[in-house]
Coordinates of C-alpha atoms in Angstrom, one line a residue:
M1 CA -27.1 -21.4 -27.2
S2 CA -23.5 -18.5 -27.7
R3 CA -20.6 -19.3 -25.5
L4 CA -17.1 -16.0 -26.2
P5 CA -14.5 -15.8 -24.8
A6 CA -13.0 -12.4 -23.2
R7 CA -12.0 -10.8 -20.4
V8 CA -12.7 -8.9 -17.5
V9 CA -10.9 -6.0 -16.0
I10 CA -11.6 -3.9 -13.1
L11 CA -11.6 -0.1 -13.1
E12 CA -12.4 2.0 -10.0
D13 CA -12.5 5.5 -9.9
S14 CA -14.3 7.7 -6.2
K15 CA -18.0 6.4 -6.8
G16 CA -16.4 2.5 -6.1
K17 CA -15.3 -0.3 -8.3
V18 CA -17.2 -1.6 -11.7
L19 CA -16.5 -5.4 -13.8
V20 CA -15.6 -4.5 -17.7
L21 CA -16.3 -7.3 -20.1
L22 CA -14.7 -6.6 -22.8
P23 CA -13.2 -9.4 -26.5
E24 CA -10.4 -11.7 -24.5
H25 CA -8.3 -10.3 -27.5
Q26 CA -9.0 -6.6 -28.2
L27 CA -8.2 -3.5 -26.5
L28 CA -9.6 -1.5 -23.8
H29 CA -9.8 2.4 -24.8
L30 CA -10.3 3.6 -21.9
V31 CA -10.5 7.5 -22.9
L32 CA -13.9 6.0 -25.2
L33 CA -15.2 3.7 -22.1
N34 CA -14.5 7.2 -20.0
R35 CA -16.6 9.2 -22.4
F36 CA -19.5 6.7 -22.1
S37 CA -19.8 6.6 -18.9
E38 CA -18.9 9.7 -17.4
R39 CA -16.7 8.6 -14.7
P40 CA -12.6 8.3 -14.4
L41 CA -12.2 5.2 -14.5
R42 CA -8.7 3.9 -13.5
A43 CA -7.2 0.3 -12.9
L44 CA -7.6 -1.0 -10.6
A45 CA -3.8 -2.7 -8.9
F46 CA -2.7 -5.2 -9.8
E47 CA -1.9 -7.5 -6.4
Q48 CA -5.7 -6.1 -5.1
C49 CA -7.0 -7.7 -8.7
R50 CA -5.2 -11.2 -7.7
R51 CA -7.3 -11.3 -3.7
V52 CA -10.0 -11.0 -6.3
F53 CA -9.9 -13.2 -8.8
V54 CA -8.5 -16.4 -6.1
P55 CA -8.8 -20.5 -7.9
A56 CA -11.5 -20.8 -4.6
L57 CA -12.9 -17.9 -6.1
L58 CA -14.2 -18.6 -9.4
Q59 CA -15.4 -21.6 -8.5
Q60 CA -17.7 -21.1 -6.6
P61 CA -21.2 -20.0 -8.2
S62 CA -22.8 -18.3 -5.1
M63 CA -19.1 -17.2 -5.2
L64 CA -19.2 -15.1 -9.1
Q65 CA -22.6 -14.6 -8.4
K66 CA -22.7 -12.1 -5.3
L67 CA -18.4 -10.3 -7.0
F68 CA -20.8 -9.3 -10.6
K69 CA -23.5 -7.5 -8.0
L70 CA -21.5 -5.4 -8.6
P71 CA -21.8 -2.7 -11.3
V72 CA -20.7 -4.5 -14.7
I73 CA -20.1 -2.7 -17.9
L74 CA -20.5 -4.3 -21.5
D75 CA -18.7 -4.3 -24.8
H76 CA -21.8 -4.2 -26.7
S77 CA -19.7 -6.8 -29.0
L78 CA -20.0 -8.8 -25.9
S79 CA -24.2 -7.7 -25.3
K80 CA -26.2 -11.0 -27.2
A81 CA -24.4 -13.7 -25.6
D82 CA -25.2 -16.2 -23.8
S83 CA -22.6 -17.1 -21.5
L84 CA -18.9 -15.8 -21.5
D85 CA -15.4 -17.3 -21.7
V86 CA -14.0 -15.3 -19.2
F87 CA -9.6 -14.5 -19.0
E88 CA -8.4 -12.8 -15.9
P89 CA -5.6 -11.5 -17.3
I90 CA -3.6 -9.8 -13.6
S91 CA -3.8 -13.2 -11.8
G92 CA -4.4 -15.4 -15.1
Q93 CA -7.5 -17.3 -14.1
R94 CA -10.3 -18.1 -16.5
F95 CA -14.1 -19.4 -15.8
L96 CA -17.2 -19.7 -17.2
L97 CA -19.6 -16.8 -16.8
D98 CA -23.4 -16.7 -16.9
A99 CA -25.3 -14.2 -19.3
S100 CA -27.7 -14.0 -16.1
L101 CA -25.7 -12.8 -13.7
Y102 CA -25.3 -9.5 -15.7
S103 CA -27.2 -9.2 -18.4
D104 CA -29.9 -6.9 -15.9
H105 CA -27.8 -4.0 -14.3
A106 CA -25.4 -3.8 -17.1
Q107 CA -24.7 -0.8 -19.9
V108 CA -23.8 -1.3 -22.8
F109 CA -21.2 0.6 -24.8
R110 CA -18.7 0.5 -28.2
F111 CA -15.1 0.4 -26.5
A112 CA -12.5 -2.2 -26.9
I113 CA -10.3 -2.2 -30.1
D114 CA -9.1 -4.7 -32.4
P115 CA -5.6 -4.9 -32.5
S116 CA -5.1 -6.0 -35.9
Q117 CA -6.8 -2.2 -37.2
L118 CA -4.2 -0.8 -35.8
K119 CA -0.5 -0.3 -37.7
A120 CA 1.7 -2.0 -35.7
R121 CA 4.0 -2.7 -38.6
L122 CA 5.8 0.2 -40.5
P123 CA 7.7 0.9 -43.4
E124 CA 11.0 1.1 -43.1
G125 CA 13.2 4.6 -43.0
N126 CA 9.3 6.7 -42.1
D127 CA 10.0 6.7 -37.8
E128 CA 10.1 10.5 -38.2
Q129 CA 7.8 11.0 -40.8
V130 CA 5.7 8.8 -37.8
I131 CA 7.0 11.1 -35.0
V132 CA 6.0 14.5 -37.4
Q133 CA 2.2 12.5 -37.0
A134 CA 1.7 11.7 -33.8
V135 CA 3.2 15.9 -32.2
D136 CA 0.3 16.8 -35.1
K137 CA -2.3 14.1 -33.0
F138 CA -0.8 15.5 -29.9
T139 CA -2.0 19.1 -31.2
S140 CA -5.3 17.9 -32.1
L141 CA -5.7 16.7 -29.0
R142 CA -5.7 20.2 -26.7
M143 CA -4.4 18.4 -24.1
Q144 CA -2.0 20.9 -24.3
E145 CA -3.4 25.4 -24.2
R146 CA -0.1 25.6 -26.5
L147 CA 2.4 23.3 -28.3
Q148 CA 5.2 25.3 -29.7
D149 CA 7.1 23.9 -33.3
T150 CA 10.0 22.9 -31.4
L151 CA 10.3 20.1 -29.2
E152 CA 13.3 20.6 -27.5
I153 CA 15.1 16.3 -26.7
P154 CA 18.1 16.9 -24.9
P155 CA 21.5 17.4 -27.0
L156 CA 23.9 14.3 -26.2
P157 CA 25.6 14.8 -23.5
G158 CA 30.0 15.1 -23.9
T159 CA 30.8 11.8 -22.1
A160 CA 28.6 9.5 -24.0
K161 CA 30.1 11.4 -27.7
Q162 CA 33.8 10.9 -26.5
I163 CA 33.3 7.4 -25.1
I164 CA 30.7 6.5 -28.5
N165 CA 34.7 7.5 -30.7
L166 CA 36.3 4.6 -28.5
C167 CA 33.4 2.9 -30.0
S168 CA 35.0 2.7 -33.2
D169 CA 38.5 3.1 -32.1
P170 CA 40.0 -0.2 -32.8
E171 CA 43.0 1.3 -30.3
A172 CA 41.1 3.2 -27.6
G173 CA 41.7 0.7 -24.9
I174 CA 41.3 1.1 -20.7
N175 CA 44.4 3.5 -20.7
A176 CA 40.9 5.2 -23.0
L177 CA 37.8 4.7 -21.3
V178 CA 39.4 6.0 -17.9
P179 CA 40.2 8.9 -17.8
V180 CA 36.8 9.9 -19.9
V181 CA 35.0 7.8 -17.3
E182 CA 37.1 9.8 -13.8
A183 CA 35.4 13.1 -15.6
D184 CA 32.2 12.4 -15.0
P185 CA 32.1 12.0 -10.7
S186 CA 29.2 11.0 -11.0
L187 CA 29.1 8.7 -13.2
A188 CA 32.9 6.8 -12.0
A189 CA 30.8 6.5 -9.0
Q190 CA 28.2 4.5 -10.3
V191 CA 30.8 2.0 -12.5
I192 CA 32.6 1.5 -9.7
S193 CA 29.3 0.8 -7.4
W194 CA 27.5 -1.9 -9.9
A195 CA 31.5 -4.0 -9.7
A196 CA 30.8 -3.5 -6.2
S197 CA 28.4 -4.8 -6.0
P198 CA 27.1 -8.4 -4.7
Y199 CA 26.6 -9.8 -7.2
Y200 CA 29.5 -10.0 -8.7
A201 CA 30.9 -11.3 -5.6
A202 CA 34.2 -9.3 -7.1
P203 CA 37.3 -9.8 -4.0
G204 CA 38.3 -7.2 -1.8
K205 CA 37.7 -3.5 -2.6
I206 CA 36.8 -1.8 -5.6
Q207 CA 39.1 1.5 -5.5
S208 CA 38.6 3.2 -8.2
V209 CA 37.9 2.9 -12.8
K210 CA 40.5 1.2 -13.4
D211 CA 40.4 -1.7 -10.7
A212 CA 35.8 -1.8 -12.1
I213 CA 37.2 -2.7 -15.6
V214 CA 40.5 -4.5 -14.4
R215 CA 40.2 -6.6 -11.5
V216 CA 35.5 -7.2 -12.1
L217 CA 34.0 -5.5 -15.5
G218 CA 36.0 -5.9 -18.5
Y219 CA 36.7 -2.3 -21.0
D220 CA 34.3 -4.4 -23.6
L221 CA 31.0 -4.2 -20.3
V222 CA 32.2 -0.5 -18.8
M223 CA 32.1 0.8 -22.0
N224 CA 28.6 -0.2 -23.0
L225 CA 27.4 0.4 -19.6
A226 CA 29.5 4.0 -19.0
L227 CA 27.5 5.1 -22.5
G228 CA 23.6 3.2 -20.8
L229 CA 23.6 5.4 -17.5
A230 CA 25.3 8.7 -19.9
L231 CA 23.1 8.7 -21.5
S232 CA 19.7 7.7 -19.2
R233 CA 20.7 10.7 -17.2
T234 CA 19.7 12.7 -19.9
L235 CA 15.6 12.6 -19.8
Q236 CA 14.6 12.2 -16.1
V237 CA 12.9 9.2 -14.7
P238 CA 8.8 9.9 -15.1
E239 CA 7.0 9.9 -11.5
E240 CA 3.8 8.5 -13.9
A241 CA 4.6 5.5 -14.4
P242 CA 2.0 2.1 -14.9
R243 CA 1.1 0.0 -11.9
G244 CA 2.7 -3.3 -11.9
F245 CA 4.6 -3.0 -14.5
S246 CA 8.7 -3.3 -13.0
P247 CA 10.5 -0.2 -12.5
Y248 CA 12.3 1.7 -15.0
W249 CA 16.3 0.6 -13.4
K250 CA 14.6 -2.9 -12.7
Q251 CA 13.7 -3.9 -16.3
A252 CA 16.6 -1.9 -17.4
V253 CA 19.4 -4.3 -15.3
C254 CA 17.9 -7.2 -15.4
A255 CA 17.6 -7.4 -19.4
A256 CA 21.4 -6.2 -19.3
T257 CA 22.3 -9.0 -17.3
A258 CA 19.7 -11.0 -18.8
I259 CA 20.9 -10.6 -22.3
E260 CA 24.7 -11.0 -20.9
A261 CA 23.7 -14.0 -20.0
L262 CA 22.4 -15.4 -23.2
V263 CA 25.0 -14.0 -25.4
K264 CA 28.0 -16.5 -23.4
L265 CA 25.2 -19.7 -24.3
M266 CA 25.1 -18.8 -28.1
P267 CA 27.8 -20.7 -30.4
P268 CA 31.0 -18.8 -31.2
A269 CA 29.5 -18.9 -34.8
L270 CA 26.6 -17.4 -34.1
R271 CA 27.7 -15.5 -30.9
P272 CA 27.3 -10.7 -31.5
S273 CA 29.7 -8.1 -29.9
A274 CA 28.8 -8.9 -25.8
G275 CA 28.9 -5.5 -24.9
L276 CA 26.4 -4.0 -27.4
S277 CA 24.1 -6.4 -26.4
Y278 CA 24.4 -5.5 -23.6
L279 CA 23.6 -2.3 -24.3
S280 CA 20.5 -3.0 -25.9
G281 CA 19.3 -4.2 -23.2
L282 CA 20.0 -1.5 -20.8
L283 CA 18.1 1.1 -23.3
H284 CA 15.0 -1.3 -24.6
N285 CA 12.5 0.7 -22.9
F286 CA 14.5 4.1 -23.2
G287 CA 11.7 4.4 -25.2
Y288 CA 9.7 5.3 -21.9
L289 CA 11.9 8.5 -21.0
V290 CA 11.5 10.2 -24.6
M291 CA 8.3 9.2 -24.4
A292 CA 7.5 10.6 -21.2
H293 CA 9.4 13.6 -22.2
V294 CA 7.7 14.2 -25.2
F295 CA 3.7 14.4 -24.4
P296 CA 4.2 15.2 -20.5
P297 CA 0.3 16.3 -20.5
H298 CA -0.7 12.5 -22.4
F299 CA 1.8 10.4 -20.2
G300 CA -0.8 9.8 -17.1
L301 CA -3.9 8.9 -19.5
L302 CA -1.5 6.2 -21.6
C303 CA -0.7 4.8 -18.4
R304 CA -3.5 4.5 -17.2
S305 CA -3.9 2.4 -20.7
L306 CA -1.7 0.3 -20.3
E307 CA -3.3 -0.3 -16.6
C308 CA -6.3 -1.0 -18.6
N309 CA -4.8 -3.6 -21.5
P310 CA -1.7 -5.6 -19.1
N311 CA -2.3 -8.6 -22.2
I312 CA -1.5 -6.4 -24.6
T313 CA 2.0 -5.2 -25.9
P314 CA 2.6 -1.7 -24.8
P315 CA 3.6 -0.9 -28.6
L316 CA 0.0 -1.6 -30.1
V317 CA -1.4 0.4 -26.6
E318 CA 1.1 2.8 -27.4
Q319 CA -0.7 3.7 -31.4
Q320 CA -3.4 3.6 -31.0
L321 CA -4.2 6.4 -28.2
L322 CA -0.2 8.5 -29.1
G323 CA -0.2 6.5 -32.9
I324 CA 3.5 6.6 -32.3
S325 CA 5.6 3.4 -29.8
R326 CA 8.1 3.9 -27.4
E327 CA 9.9 1.8 -29.9
Q328 CA 10.1 4.2 -32.7
I329 CA 10.8 7.1 -31.1
G330 CA 13.4 6.0 -28.2
A331 CA 14.9 4.2 -31.6
W332 CA 14.5 7.1 -33.6
L333 CA 16.9 9.8 -31.2
L334 CA 19.7 7.2 -30.7
Q335 CA 19.9 7.1 -34.3
A336 CA 19.6 10.4 -34.2
W337 CA 22.7 10.8 -30.8
Q338 CA 24.6 8.1 -34.4
L339 CA 24.7 5.5 -31.3
P340 CA 25.9 1.9 -33.2
D341 CA 23.5 0.5 -35.7
E342 CA 23.4 -2.6 -33.7
V343 CA 21.9 -1.5 -31.0
C344 CA 19.3 1.4 -32.5
V345 CA 17.7 -2.0 -35.0
A346 CA 17.4 -4.1 -31.7
M347 CA 16.0 -1.1 -29.9
R348 CA 13.3 -0.8 -32.8
H349 CA 12.4 -4.2 -33.3
Q350 CA 12.6 -6.6 -29.6
H351 CA 8.6 -6.6 -30.2
D352 CA 8.8 -8.1 -34.0
G353 CA 10.1 -12.3 -33.1
E354 CA 10.6 -11.9 -37.0
Y355 CA 12.4 -9.7 -37.5
Q356 CA 15.5 -11.2 -40.5
G357 CA 16.4 -7.6 -41.6
P358 CA 20.1 -6.3 -40.9
H359 CA 22.1 -6.5 -38.0
S360 CA 18.7 -9.0 -36.9
V361 CA 20.8 -11.2 -34.2
Y362 CA 20.8 -8.0 -31.8
A363 CA 16.7 -7.7 -32.0
N364 CA 16.5 -11.5 -32.1
L365 CA 18.0 -12.1 -28.7
L366 CA 16.3 -9.3 -27.4
H367 CA 12.8 -10.6 -28.1
L368 CA 13.8 -13.7 -26.2
T369 CA 14.9 -11.6 -23.5
L370 CA 12.5 -9.3 -22.3
G371 CA 10.2 -12.8 -23.2
L372 CA 11.9 -14.7 -20.8
L373 CA 12.1 -11.6 -18.3
R374 CA 8.2 -11.5 -18.7
E375 CA 7.8 -15.2 -18.0
Q376 CA 9.5 -14.7 -14.2
G377 CA 7.5 -11.7 -13.7
I378 CA 10.0 -9.1 -15.1
G379 CA 8.5 -5.7 -18.1
H380 CA 4.9 -6.6 -18.2
A381 CA 2.3 -8.7 -17.8
P382 CA 2.9 -12.0 -20.0
G383 CA 3.1 -12.3 -22.9
A384 CA 2.1 -15.8 -25.7
R385 CA 4.6 -18.0 -25.0
L386 CA 7.7 -17.7 -26.8
A387 CA 8.4 -20.3 -29.6
P388 CA 10.5 -22.6 -30.9
S389 CA 12.0 -20.8 -33.7
A390 CA 12.9 -17.8 -31.0
F391 CA 15.4 -20.5 -29.6
D392 CA 16.3 -22.2 -33.0
R393 CA 17.7 -18.8 -35.1
L394 CA 20.0 -17.5 -32.3
G395 CA 21.5 -21.1 -31.3
L396 CA 20.1 -21.7 -28.2
H397 CA 18.6 -24.4 -26.5
P398 CA 15.0 -23.4 -24.1
E399 CA 16.1 -25.3 -21.1
D400 CA 19.4 -24.0 -21.4
C401 CA 17.7 -20.3 -21.4
R402 CA 14.9 -20.4 -18.6
A403 CA 17.9 -22.5 -16.3
A404 CA 20.1 -19.7 -16.8
I405 CA 17.7 -16.1 -16.2
S406 CA 16.6 -18.6 -13.2
A407 CA 19.7 -18.7 -11.9
L408 CA 20.0 -15.1 -12.9
L409 CA 17.2 -14.2 -10.8
E410 CA 18.1 -15.9 -7.5
A411 CA 20.5 -13.3 -7.0
Q412 CA 17.2 -10.9 -7.8
E413 CA 18.2 -8.6 -4.3
S414 CA 21.4 -7.5 -5.7
L415 CA 20.4 -6.8 -9.0
E416 CA 17.5 -5.2 -7.5
A417 CA 20.1 -3.1 -5.3
M418 CA 21.6 -2.5 -8.5
A419 CA 19.0 -0.7 -10.5
E420 CA 17.9 1.4 -6.9
K421 CA 21.1 2.9 -6.9
L422 CA 21.3 3.4 -11.2
A423 CA 17.3 5.0 -9.4
T424 CA 19.6 7.7 -7.4
P425 CA 22.3 9.1 -8.6
V426 CA 24.7 10.3 -6.5
E427 CA 25.1 14.2 -5.3
I428 CA 28.6 15.2 -5.8
P429 CA 29.1 18.1 -3.9
N430 CA 29.8 21.6 -6.1
R431 CA 29.0 20.1 -9.4
P432 CA 28.1 23.7 -11.2
K433 CA 24.6 22.6 -13.8
P434 CA 25.4 22.7 -17.4
Q435 CA 24.6 25.9 -19.0
T436 CA 23.3 23.6 -22.7
R437 CA 20.6 24.7 -23.8
P438 CA 19.2 21.6 -25.6
Q439 CA 19.1 21.0 -29.2
P440 CA 15.2 21.3 -31.0
F441 CA 13.5 18.6 -32.7
N442 CA 11.8 21.1 -35.7
K443 CA 8.7 19.3 -36.4
R444 CA 8.0 20.4 -39.8
A445 CA 11.2 18.6 -40.9
S446 CA 11.1 16.5 -43.5

């Protein structure tokens, strides 16, 4: 009797719900599935999945029998199995399923992909070539009637240029930073609002940017916070988003504050720059904004594919669909803008727990931070539990790190309030709109 590991996904359209069964660790190719089924299916919302796959339901054969009276779509690789050991990644539930419950009415197609077949890792220095290939692939998919030879990428904001110059000036201090931030009223308001957040519990009212620096946040944190905010404002957070994933600014705020907490736990000899680590956390998902900007008509399909594959890391889903990951295209843009190498490396290698190249401490620290947040439901669906080596190479103890993250998330309401303020930038009355036209990115560049 053959029993195979599988996972189940509930999809739906206007005709109703469908149960999809595929090998547990493979990627659901939504485009193929919809083509074969001739239905515009998309994943059921996460909360609805949790209400369907409850332990009491899965332990009762009669309830399973009732559930699997729904239409079933089966990947061909499971068609010969007598039973399946099924995992549902949203609820984390597992159950045994006899083939007799679905075999008489299941449709069988080929729509699952082994992630090992995807090129998840690419040679260093080839990201620009990969981006060009991805743009060409996007053109061939004909998601637009015409894609011009150039893609408009926003120029580096003037405020960000000035702050980057301050980063490289060892003589720069508060008196140099304050005028730069205050020259951008919206940015100044965000910094003051950040310092006044209940999370920092600053005594008294924060009156100015200088007050925020001196009394609450410090020069290094404000410099990197202002830089991160200035960069993120160049691209809009897309209205389209994968359901069940943490919103962009919530992820950014939690990652920045969590990485700041972990840096403080590291031995002094191994400890990286707190400011650059903070900026790495704040910008870690910046490639998401870039991808939405570069591939707008295709971005909705990407969101639907991420929803269908919550147990697969987003870079693999993105590479399967677009031939490029958000980390690659985001790091490429930050390098073009001449941000510090430490931040670019952290973004590019945040999913590589074994990265040992230049500035590896930043990439390893960001990888660990995001893994710990996923354990708490922040980010995309939880992946494999972090290996002990992820802590060891940074001189950290797992129990101390998890305690720090738990303490951080006790103030989650304050963090969410901070994220909400960043998601709705302060409007400055009668402020003239910038006239600078975006700079083109030449697809044909070598």
